[in-house]
Amino acid sequence: NLYLYKMIVRIFIDMKATYLIILLPFMLFASLCSAQSDKNAKLIEGSWQLDSLYIGGQDLPEPLLRKVYEKMNETKQYTTYYFGEDGKYVNATKTNTTEGTWSLSQSGDTLTLILPDKTIVNKILHLDTDSLAIEPQDETKEVENGKIFMIKSTNLPIEP
């Protein structure tokens, strides 16, 4: 009886070791993804100012292009973004303020904005302490190849 008991315990221990060896890479990968997401969240938190927009797919006539650049320079001055540590999101322009929440994917490469009227999923193209570039993943193709470039700011008018 004791021999049988020892044999069963040994098989159980061997099985646990095998499962551990199989599961260890997956656990390590999940841990690294979570760490990247936490790192990116800390980088995103805070106030940002619009630096530039890119909307691809259309060529504009020169007079209209000039007006777009003029409007862009004015828009840059008044467009700010706030990403709160608590998940609060605020986008303020000269004439409008939109509030919602934000979150990152587990891998830290997708920024999701949940607004009152829609959800916007954004691919993070670039992120560091001073700049953030995102690309909205617009399935309706209303904005083709759109990209938003922001710079970090410490003196923006948005208060959480």
Backbone as ProteinMPNN parsed JSONL, in Angstrom:
{"seq_chain_A": "NLYLYKMIVRIFIDMKATYLIILLPFMLFASLCSAQSDKNAKLIEGSWQLDSLYIGGQDLPEPLLRKVYEKMNETKQYTTYYFGEDGKYVNATKTNTTEGTWSLSQSGDTLTLILPDKTIVNKILHLDTDSLAIEPQDETKEVENGKIFMIKSTNLPIEP", "coords_chain_A": {"N_chain_A": [[0.811, -1.189, 0.0], [1.885, 1.271, 0.817], [3.911, 1.524, -1.053], [2.432, 1.797, -3.432], [1.134, 4.205, -2.874], [3.368, 5.985, -2.76], [4.176, 5.778, -5.397], [2.002, 6.876, -6.792], [2.079, 9.507, -5.813], [4.559, 10.262, -6.832], [4.082, 10.16, -9.61], [2.149, 12.152, -9.785], [3.682, 14.395, -9.009], [5.553, 14.426, -11.101], [3.805, 14.96, -13.227], [2.905, 17.514, -12.529], [5.288, 18.928, -12.798], [5.734, 18.643, -15.54], [3.473, 19.979, -16.599], [4.032, 22.5, -15.577], [6.386, 23.134, -16.937], [5.356, 23.278, -19.5], [3.457, 25.344, -19.22], [4.922, 27.517, -18.279], [6.293, 29.215, -20.284], [4.025, 30.504, -21.404], [2.958, 31.815, -19.195], [5.048, 33.55, -18.624], [5.077, 35.127, -20.968], [2.522, 36.36, -20.767], [2.934, 37.832, -18.468], [4.953, 39.599, -19.309], [3.534, 41.012, -21.291], [1.618, 42.281, -19.723], [3.282, 43.877, -18.165], [4.293, 45.59, -20.157], [1.952, 46.887, -20.922], [1.312, 48.226, -18.514], [3.547, 49.923, -18.357], [3.197, 51.482, -20.682], [0.735, 52.653, -20.046], [1.441, 54.335, -17.909], [3.08, 56.088, -19.316], [1.237, 57.298, -21.035], [-0.605, 58.56, -19.347], [-1.731, 61.736, -18.299], [-1.512, 65.144, -19.557], [-1.902, 66.195, -22.924], [-1.057, 67.838, -26.003], [-2.373, 68.602, -29.183], [-0.311, 68.005, -31.909], [-0.027, 67.485, -34.662], [-2.03, 66.438, -37.494], [-2.687, 63.77, -39.688], [-4.24, 63.037, -42.626], [-4.769, 60.796, -44.923], [-5.084, 59.78, -48.41], [-6.426, 61.596, -50.074], [-5.896, 64.129, -52.486], [-5.629, 67.596, -52.262], [-6.751, 70.685, -53.746], [-4.509, 73.461, -54.209], [-5.358, 76.097, -53.05], [-7.31, 75.26, -51.188], [-5.799, 73.506, -49.658], [-4.014, 75.306, -48.442], [-5.8, 76.696, -46.78], [-6.542, 74.596, -45.098], [-4.096, 74.102, -43.772], [-3.806, 76.558, -42.413], [-6.048, 76.472, -40.731], [-5.344, 74.215, -39.306], [-3.112, 75.079, -37.841], [-4.364, 76.883, -36.094], [-6.108, 75.111, -34.822], [-4.324, 73.41, -33.526], [-3.453, 74.971, -31.384], [-5.605, 74.985, -29.661], [-6.486, 72.413, -29.1], [-6.611, 69.855, -26.877], [-5.743, 66.98, -24.912], [-6.595, 64.768, -22.309], [-5.531, 62.154, -20.302], [-6.474, 60.386, -17.713], [-5.207, 58.905, -14.669], [-7.094, 57.33, -13.527], [-8.533, 56.362, -15.66], [-10.07, 58.241, -16.899], [-10.968, 60.236, -19.703], [-10.482, 63.18, -21.561], [-11.184, 65.335, -24.184], [-10.541, 68.405, -25.395], [-11.478, 71.173, -27.327], [-11.454, 74.383, -28.992], [-14.151, 74.997, -29.081], [-15.572, 72.825, -28.04], [-16.0, 70.135, -25.7], [-15.238, 66.821, -25.001], [-15.93, 64.028, -23.072], [-14.938, 60.895, -21.688], [-13.865, 57.516, -21.314], [-10.709, 55.762, -21.125], [-8.629, 53.032, -22.171], [-6.055, 50.519, -22.235], [-4.944, 47.862, -24.366], [-4.059, 44.514, -23.351], [-1.562, 43.938, -24.351], [-0.563, 46.443, -24.666], [-0.464, 47.924, -26.989], [-2.682, 49.012, -28.148], [-4.976, 51.597, -27.92], [-7.971, 52.325, -26.495], [-10.775, 54.377, -26.758], [-13.611, 55.238, -25.071], [-16.406, 56.856, -25.756], [-19.292, 59.035, -25.285], [-20.973, 58.627, -27.551], [-19.705, 56.78, -29.202], [-17.183, 54.225, -29.698], [-13.72, 54.306, -30.009], [-11.102, 52.678, -31.436], [-7.651, 52.677, -31.309], [-4.559, 52.251, -32.884], [-1.407, 52.224, -31.426], [1.184, 53.989, -32.65], [3.54, 55.209, -31.951], [5.141, 55.894, -28.885], [6.465, 57.707, -26.283], [8.065, 59.479, -23.569], [7.565, 62.103, -24.325], [6.016, 62.221, -26.663], [3.212, 61.058, -28.588], [1.771, 58.998, -30.951], [-1.023, 58.027, -32.741], [-3.205, 55.812, -34.544], [-6.351, 55.824, -35.679], [-8.449, 53.023, -35.877], [-10.489, 52.834, -38.061], [-13.247, 51.308, -39.056], [-15.279, 52.031, -40.748], [-14.135, 53.511, -42.67], [-14.303, 56.265, -42.88], [-12.336, 58.083, -42.297], [-9.538, 57.734, -43.918], [-6.426, 56.241, -43.477], [-5.793, 57.931, -41.316], [-3.957, 59.757, -38.885], [-2.931, 60.755, -35.631], [-0.965, 63.047, -33.983], [0.585, 63.806, -30.961], [1.918, 65.929, -28.375], [3.476, 65.839, -25.2], [2.417, 67.764, -22.422], [2.803, 70.04, -19.73], [1.44, 72.214, -18.941], [-1.336, 72.552, -19.591], [-4.749, 73.646, -20.161], [-6.684, 71.816, -19.339], [-8.258, 70.34, -16.649], [-8.454, 67.487, -14.644]], "CA_chain_A": [[0.0, 0.0, 0.0], [2.778, 2.425, 0.894], [4.589, 1.604, -2.344], [1.455, 2.329, -4.377], [0.954, 5.612, -2.513], [4.565, 6.706, -3.196], [4.177, 5.78, -6.845], [0.989, 7.839, -7.213], [2.613, 10.832, -5.493], [5.649, 10.534, -7.775], [3.459, 10.449, -10.903], [1.52, 13.458, -9.638], [4.755, 15.397, -9.007], [6.076, 14.487, -12.465], [2.807, 15.625, -14.056], [2.933, 18.934, -12.202], [6.499, 19.483, -13.395], [5.517, 18.703, -16.985], [2.556, 21.082, -16.846], [4.729, 23.741, -15.264], [7.303, 23.398, -18.04], [4.542, 23.67, -20.643], [2.765, 26.599, -18.953], [5.846, 28.587, -17.911], [6.453, 30.237, -21.331], [2.794, 31.284, -21.535], [2.856, 32.693, -18.022], [6.067, 34.587, -18.8], [4.589, 36.018, -22.02], [1.413, 37.152, -20.214], [3.531, 38.767, -17.514], [5.633, 40.644, -20.08], [2.502, 41.851, -21.915], [1.031, 43.103, -18.669], [4.283, 44.876, -17.794], [4.337, 46.577, -21.234], [0.72, 47.664, -20.822], [1.468, 49.121, -17.359], [4.544, 50.937, -18.723], [2.567, 52.392, -21.637], [-0.301, 53.421, -19.341], [2.122, 55.405, -17.168], [3.547, 57.084, -20.284], [0.086, 58.001, -21.613], [-1.296, 59.365, -18.334], [-1.371, 63.143, -18.237], [-2.073, 66.08, -20.536], [-1.254, 66.213, -24.226], [-1.534, 68.848, -26.941], [-2.318, 68.184, -30.579], [0.854, 68.502, -32.635], [-0.413, 67.489, -36.073], [-2.929, 65.402, -37.98], [-2.441, 63.313, -41.046], [-5.388, 62.373, -43.221], [-4.307, 60.383, -46.243], [-6.052, 59.267, -49.357], [-6.992, 62.596, -50.974], [-5.105, 65.307, -52.841], [-6.462, 68.796, -52.218], [-6.253, 71.812, -54.541], [-3.615, 74.354, -53.457], [-6.038, 77.068, -52.175], [-7.948, 74.539, -50.087], [-4.713, 72.987, -48.83], [-3.534, 76.435, -47.653], [-6.797, 76.93, -45.723], [-6.445, 73.479, -44.152], [-2.914, 74.357, -42.94], [-4.116, 77.681, -41.522], [-6.977, 75.967, -39.727], [-4.599, 73.261, -38.489], [-2.308, 75.838, -36.884], [-5.283, 77.376, -35.065], [-6.622, 73.947, -34.102], [-3.252, 72.909, -32.649], [-3.373, 75.796, -30.173], [-6.77, 74.817, -28.786], [-6.899, 71.017, -28.958], [-5.865, 69.18, -25.823], [-6.213, 65.658, -24.505], [-6.207, 64.382, -20.95], [-5.688, 60.742, -19.98], [-6.333, 60.283, -16.265], [-4.747, 57.66, -14.058], [-8.302, 56.562, -13.21], [-9.197, 55.963, -16.89], [-10.862, 59.345, -17.444], [-10.452, 60.819, -20.934], [-11.102, 64.452, -21.933], [-10.667, 65.983, -25.388], [-11.086, 69.762, -25.413], [-11.124, 72.049, -28.438], [-11.867, 75.765, -28.725], [-15.607, 75.108, -28.977], [-16.237, 71.601, -27.601], [-15.294, 69.226, -24.795], [-15.782, 65.467, -25.01], [-15.408, 63.214, -21.981], [-15.179, 59.462, -21.78], [-12.852, 56.734, -20.613], [-9.694, 55.177, -21.987], [-7.976, 51.821, -21.671], [-5.059, 49.914, -23.12], [-5.004, 46.413, -24.508], [-3.101, 43.839, -22.47], [-0.237, 44.035, -24.964], [-0.129, 47.829, -24.569], [-0.296, 48.539, -28.306], [-3.966, 49.518, -28.627], [-5.612, 52.557, -27.024], [-9.401, 52.383, -26.766], [-11.486, 55.518, -26.183], [-15.051, 55.01, -25.003], [-17.042, 58.163, -25.712], [-20.741, 58.878, -25.119], [-21.681, 58.179, -28.759], [-18.981, 55.766, -29.967], [-15.919, 53.698, -29.195], [-12.675, 54.449, -31.019], [-9.938, 51.837, -31.191], [-6.489, 53.314, -31.931], [-3.277, 51.565, -32.853], [-0.331, 53.122, -30.982], [2.298, 53.95, -33.593], [4.745, 55.674, -31.252], [4.89, 56.401, -27.533], [7.567, 57.9, -25.345], [7.706, 60.447, -22.523], [7.23, 63.408, -24.892], [5.169, 62.197, -27.851], [2.287, 59.946, -28.794], [1.172, 58.946, -32.287], [-2.02, 56.962, -32.81], [-3.917, 55.66, -35.806], [-7.682, 55.258, -35.454], [-8.774, 51.849, -36.69], [-11.838, 53.178, -38.488], [-13.781, 50.276, -39.947], [-16.188, 52.634, -41.731], [-13.265, 54.184, -43.636], [-14.623, 57.694, -42.999], [-11.032, 58.732, -42.328], [-8.61, 56.725, -44.367], [-5.026, 56.481, -43.131], [-5.689, 59.047, -40.395], [-3.004, 59.632, -37.773], [-2.952, 61.891, -34.722], [0.321, 63.2, -33.308], [0.449, 64.653, -29.778], [3.106, 66.154, -27.552], [3.164, 65.921, -23.768], [2.456, 69.125, -21.92], [2.58, 70.149, -18.29], [0.701, 73.448, -18.634], [-2.546, 72.617, -20.383], [-5.891, 74.142, -19.403], [-7.603, 70.758, -18.905], [-8.11, 69.829, -15.291], [-9.248, 66.256, -14.539]], "C_chain_A": [[0.863, 1.265, 0.0], [3.508, 2.632, -0.435], [3.669, 2.23, -3.398], [1.23, 3.82, -4.138], [2.131, 6.453, -3.005], [4.611, 6.824, -4.718], [3.171, 6.812, -7.394], [1.474, 9.267, -6.966], [3.696, 11.214, -6.488], [5.088, 10.892, -9.167], [2.828, 11.834, -10.867], [2.559, 14.572, -9.692], [5.329, 15.55, -10.411], [5.105, 15.209, -13.393], [2.798, 17.125, -13.795], [4.142, 19.604, -12.838], [6.338, 19.631, -14.909], [4.591, 19.865, -17.337], [3.218, 22.428, -16.594], [5.67, 24.121, -16.404], [6.524, 23.869, -19.267], [3.94, 25.055, -20.429], [3.698, 27.778, -18.691], [6.049, 29.617, -19.026], [5.207, 31.115, -21.508], [2.624, 32.256, -20.38], [3.854, 33.843, -18.143], [5.627, 35.603, -19.847], [3.479, 36.921, -21.495], [1.946, 38.201, -19.247], [4.229, 39.917, -18.245], [4.635, 41.575, -20.751], [1.894, 42.794, -20.896], [2.0, 44.208, -18.251], [4.367, 45.967, -18.86], [3.103, 47.472, -21.184], [0.81, 48.66, -19.67], [2.445, 50.257, -17.676], [3.923, 51.962, -19.671], [1.491, 53.244, -20.975], [0.337, 54.584, -18.584], [2.625, 56.498, -18.11], [2.388, 57.918, -20.828], [-0.573, 58.94, -20.609], [-0.786, 60.801, -18.331], [-2.026, 63.934, -19.347], [-1.222, 66.135, -21.788], [-1.849, 67.339, -25.075], [-1.393, 68.29, -28.352], [-1.096, 68.809, -31.233], [0.544, 68.558, -34.128], [-1.355, 66.328, -36.356], [-2.475, 65.003, -39.37], [-3.699, 62.597, -41.518], [-5.004, 62.052, -44.65], [-5.446, 60.03, -47.167], [-6.636, 60.293, -50.312], [-5.982, 63.71, -51.227], [-6.046, 66.505, -52.881], [-5.885, 69.862, -53.14], [-5.478, 72.78, -53.646], [-4.343, 75.367, -52.573], [-6.699, 76.397, -50.958], [-6.902, 73.983, -49.121], [-4.156, 74.078, -47.915], [-4.494, 76.719, -46.485], [-6.75, 75.827, -44.662], [-5.25, 73.697, -43.225], [-3.156, 75.507, -41.961], [-5.024, 77.22, -40.386], [-6.262, 75.0, -38.774], [-3.77, 73.995, -37.444], [-3.168, 76.407, -35.757], [-5.783, 76.223, -34.194], [-5.587, 73.412, -33.116], [-3.211, 73.673, -31.329], [-4.465, 75.451, -29.171], [-7.217, 73.374, -28.583], [-5.995, 70.325, -27.954], [-6.542, 67.854, -25.468], [-5.734, 65.399, -23.086], [-6.525, 62.901, -20.762], [-5.418, 60.588, -18.49], [-5.863, 58.919, -15.808], [-5.927, 56.73, -13.765], [-9.075, 56.122, -14.453], [-10.064, 57.049, -17.499], [-10.16, 59.903, -18.686], [-11.217, 62.11, -21.21], [-10.389, 64.969, -23.18], [-11.334, 67.347, -25.461], [-10.558, 70.503, -26.637], [-11.598, 73.448, -28.068], [-13.369, 75.851, -28.449], [-16.302, 73.898, -28.361], [-15.355, 70.811, -26.627], [-16.006, 67.88, -24.813], [-15.121, 64.685, -23.888], [-15.772, 61.76, -22.203], [-14.162, 58.731, -20.929], [-11.865, 56.175, -21.637], [-9.142, 53.924, -21.332], [-6.974, 51.338, -22.708], [-5.31, 48.42, -23.218], [-3.945, 45.804, -23.596], [-1.687, 43.931, -23.018], [0.303, 45.462, -24.953], [0.009, 48.534, -25.902], [-1.595, 49.096, -28.905], [-4.609, 50.385, -27.554], [-7.082, 52.665, -27.419], [-10.016, 53.55, -26.024], [-12.973, 55.212, -26.225], [-15.702, 56.355, -24.737], [-18.557, 57.97, -25.593], [-21.455, 58.294, -26.343], [-20.962, 57.113, -29.574], [-17.741, 55.304, -29.22], [-14.906, 53.774, -30.322], [-11.471, 53.61, -30.587], [-8.777, 52.433, -31.988], [-5.258, 52.425, -31.795], [-2.232, 52.584, -32.406], [0.852, 52.936, -31.921], [3.615, 54.294, -32.922], [4.336, 56.193, -29.876], [6.2, 56.511, -26.792], [7.148, 58.99, -24.36], [7.214, 61.772, -23.081], [6.244, 63.377, -26.048], [4.362, 60.909, -27.95], [1.715, 60.067, -30.197], [0.217, 57.757, -32.327], [-2.682, 56.958, -34.184], [-5.276, 55.04, -35.512], [-7.936, 54.103, -36.42], [-10.235, 51.962, -37.1], [-12.342, 52.156, -39.495], [-14.723, 50.851, -40.993], [-15.419, 53.322, -42.852], [-13.669, 55.632, -43.887], [-13.334, 58.499, -43.071], [-10.02, 57.665, -42.695], [-7.182, 57.146, -44.046], [-4.853, 57.673, -42.203], [-4.71, 58.756, -39.269], [-3.064, 60.913, -36.947], [-1.627, 61.906, -33.97], [0.151, 64.194, -32.167], [1.803, 64.818, -29.1], [2.665, 66.333, -26.114], [3.3, 67.364, -23.311], [2.169, 69.127, -20.421], [1.746, 71.367, -17.936], [-0.54, 73.611, -19.513], [-3.724, 73.042, -19.541], [-6.854, 73.053, -18.903], [-7.261, 70.34, -17.485], [-8.993, 68.586, -15.173], [-10.426, 66.402, -13.614]], "O_chain_A": [[0.59, 2.212, -0.738], [3.699, 3.763, -0.883], [4.094, 3.095, -4.163], [1.145, 4.601, -5.085], [1.929, 7.512, -3.6], [5.033, 7.847, -5.257], [3.471, 7.529, -8.349], [1.299, 10.137, -7.818], [3.751, 12.358, -6.94], [5.572, 11.821, -9.814], [2.961, 12.603, -11.819], [2.339, 15.588, -10.351], [5.568, 16.669, -10.866], [5.528, 15.983, -14.252], [2.696, 17.919, -14.73], [4.04, 20.716, -13.356], [6.76, 20.633, -15.487], [4.875, 20.641, -18.249], [2.982, 23.388, -17.328], [5.744, 25.287, -16.792], [6.978, 24.756, -19.99], [3.911, 25.862, -21.359], [3.296, 28.928, -18.866], [5.983, 30.813, -18.742], [5.318, 32.32, -21.734], [2.193, 33.392, -20.576], [3.535, 34.982, -17.802], [5.781, 36.808, -19.644], [3.493, 38.125, -21.751], [1.457, 39.331, -19.218], [4.108, 41.075, -17.843], [4.846, 42.787, -20.786], [1.68, 43.973, -21.18], [1.586, 45.343, -18.01], [4.498, 47.144, -18.524], [3.204, 48.682, -21.382], [0.426, 49.819, -19.829], [2.207, 51.408, -17.312], [4.099, 53.166, -19.489], [1.344, 54.422, -21.301], [-0.179, 55.701, -18.62], [2.606, 57.68, -17.767], [2.544, 59.117, -21.057], [-1.051, 60.009, -20.988], [0.419, 61.052, -18.355], [-2.965, 63.471, -19.995], [0.008, 66.124, -21.729], [-2.998, 67.735, -24.884], [-0.425, 67.6, -28.672], [-0.875, 70.014, -31.118], [0.821, 69.562, -34.785], [-1.463, 65.378, -35.581], [-1.943, 65.817, -40.124], [-4.164, 61.657, -40.873], [-4.924, 62.946, -45.492], [-6.61, 59.985, -46.769], [-7.289, 59.909, -51.282], [-5.304, 64.174, -50.31], [-7.128, 66.435, -53.463], [-4.668, 69.944, -53.305], [-5.77, 72.895, -52.456], [-3.971, 75.494, -51.407], [-6.642, 76.917, -49.843], [-7.105, 73.991, -47.907], [-3.857, 73.818, -46.75], [-4.063, 76.951, -45.356], [-6.902, 76.098, -43.471], [-5.369, 73.501, -42.015], [-2.749, 75.429, -40.802], [-4.79, 77.544, -39.222], [-6.549, 74.977, -37.577], [-3.726, 73.582, -36.285], [-2.752, 76.414, -34.598], [-5.867, 76.351, -32.972], [-5.93, 73.009, -32.005], [-2.963, 73.086, -30.277], [-4.273, 75.607, -27.965], [-8.245, 73.141, -27.946], [-4.783, 70.221, -28.147], [-7.735, 67.651, -25.697], [-4.619, 65.761, -22.712], [-7.641, 62.453, -21.027], [-4.268, 60.65, -18.053], [-6.091, 57.909, -16.473], [-5.782, 55.508, -13.756], [-10.164, 55.563, -14.326], [-10.729, 56.815, -18.508], [-8.936, 60.027, -18.724], [-12.444, 62.144, -21.11], [-9.161, 65.033, -23.229], [-12.557, 67.437, -25.575], [-9.365, 70.47, -26.942], [-12.087, 73.672, -26.96], [-13.806, 76.693, -27.665], [-17.517, 73.934, -28.172], [-14.128, 70.824, -26.727], [-17.225, 67.81, -24.66], [-13.896, 64.677, -23.766], [-16.785, 61.441, -22.825], [-13.661, 59.268, -19.941], [-12.141, 56.123, -22.836], [-9.178, 53.77, -20.111], [-7.037, 51.696, -23.884], [-5.817, 47.793, -22.288], [-3.043, 46.499, -23.128], [-0.723, 43.995, -22.256], [1.49, 45.676, -25.2], [0.548, 49.64, -25.954], [-1.602, 49.59, -30.033], [-4.766, 49.954, -26.411], [-7.401, 53.052, -28.544], [-9.815, 53.71, -24.82], [-13.53, 54.956, -27.292], [-15.576, 56.923, -23.652], [-19.052, 56.859, -25.78], [-22.428, 57.553, -26.198], [-21.527, 56.587, -30.533], [-17.315, 55.917, -28.241], [-15.183, 53.364, -31.449], [-10.905, 53.813, -29.513], [-8.897, 52.666, -33.191], [-4.962, 51.914, -30.715], [-2.175, 53.689, -32.946], [1.447, 51.86, -31.981], [4.666, 53.754, -33.266], [3.305, 56.85, -29.731], [6.954, 55.544, -26.682], [5.98, 59.377, -24.332], [6.51, 62.503, -22.384], [5.679, 64.417, -26.39], [4.762, 59.846, -27.476], [1.228, 61.13, -30.582], [0.589, 56.632, -31.994], [-2.709, 57.97, -34.885], [-5.358, 53.87, -35.138], [-7.669, 54.201, -37.618], [-11.103, 51.277, -36.559], [-11.913, 52.143, -40.648], [-14.948, 50.222, -42.027], [-16.002, 53.676, -43.877], [-13.418, 56.174, -44.963], [-13.244, 59.477, -43.813], [-9.686, 56.802, -41.884], [-6.785, 58.28, -44.317], [-3.843, 58.371, -42.298], [-4.648, 57.636, -38.764], [-3.225, 62.008, -37.485], [-1.22, 60.899, -33.39], [-0.364, 65.294, -32.369], [2.698, 63.983, -29.227], [1.611, 66.907, -25.842], [4.187, 68.09, -23.759], [1.39, 68.316, -19.92], [1.378, 71.552, -16.776], [-0.765, 74.669, -20.101], [-3.72, 72.831, -18.328], [-7.752, 73.35, -18.116], [-6.112, 70.028, -17.172], [-10.16, 68.625, -15.561], [-11.185, 65.451, -13.425]]}, "name": "protein", "num_of_chains": 1, "seq": "NLYLYKMIVRIFIDMKATYLIILLPFMLFASLCSAQSDKNAKLIEGSWQLDSLYIGGQDLPEPLLRKVYEKMNETKQYTTYYFGEDGKYVNATKTNTTEGTWSLSQSGDTLTLILPDKTIVNKILHLDTDSLAIEPQDETKEVENGKIFMIKSTNLPIEP"}
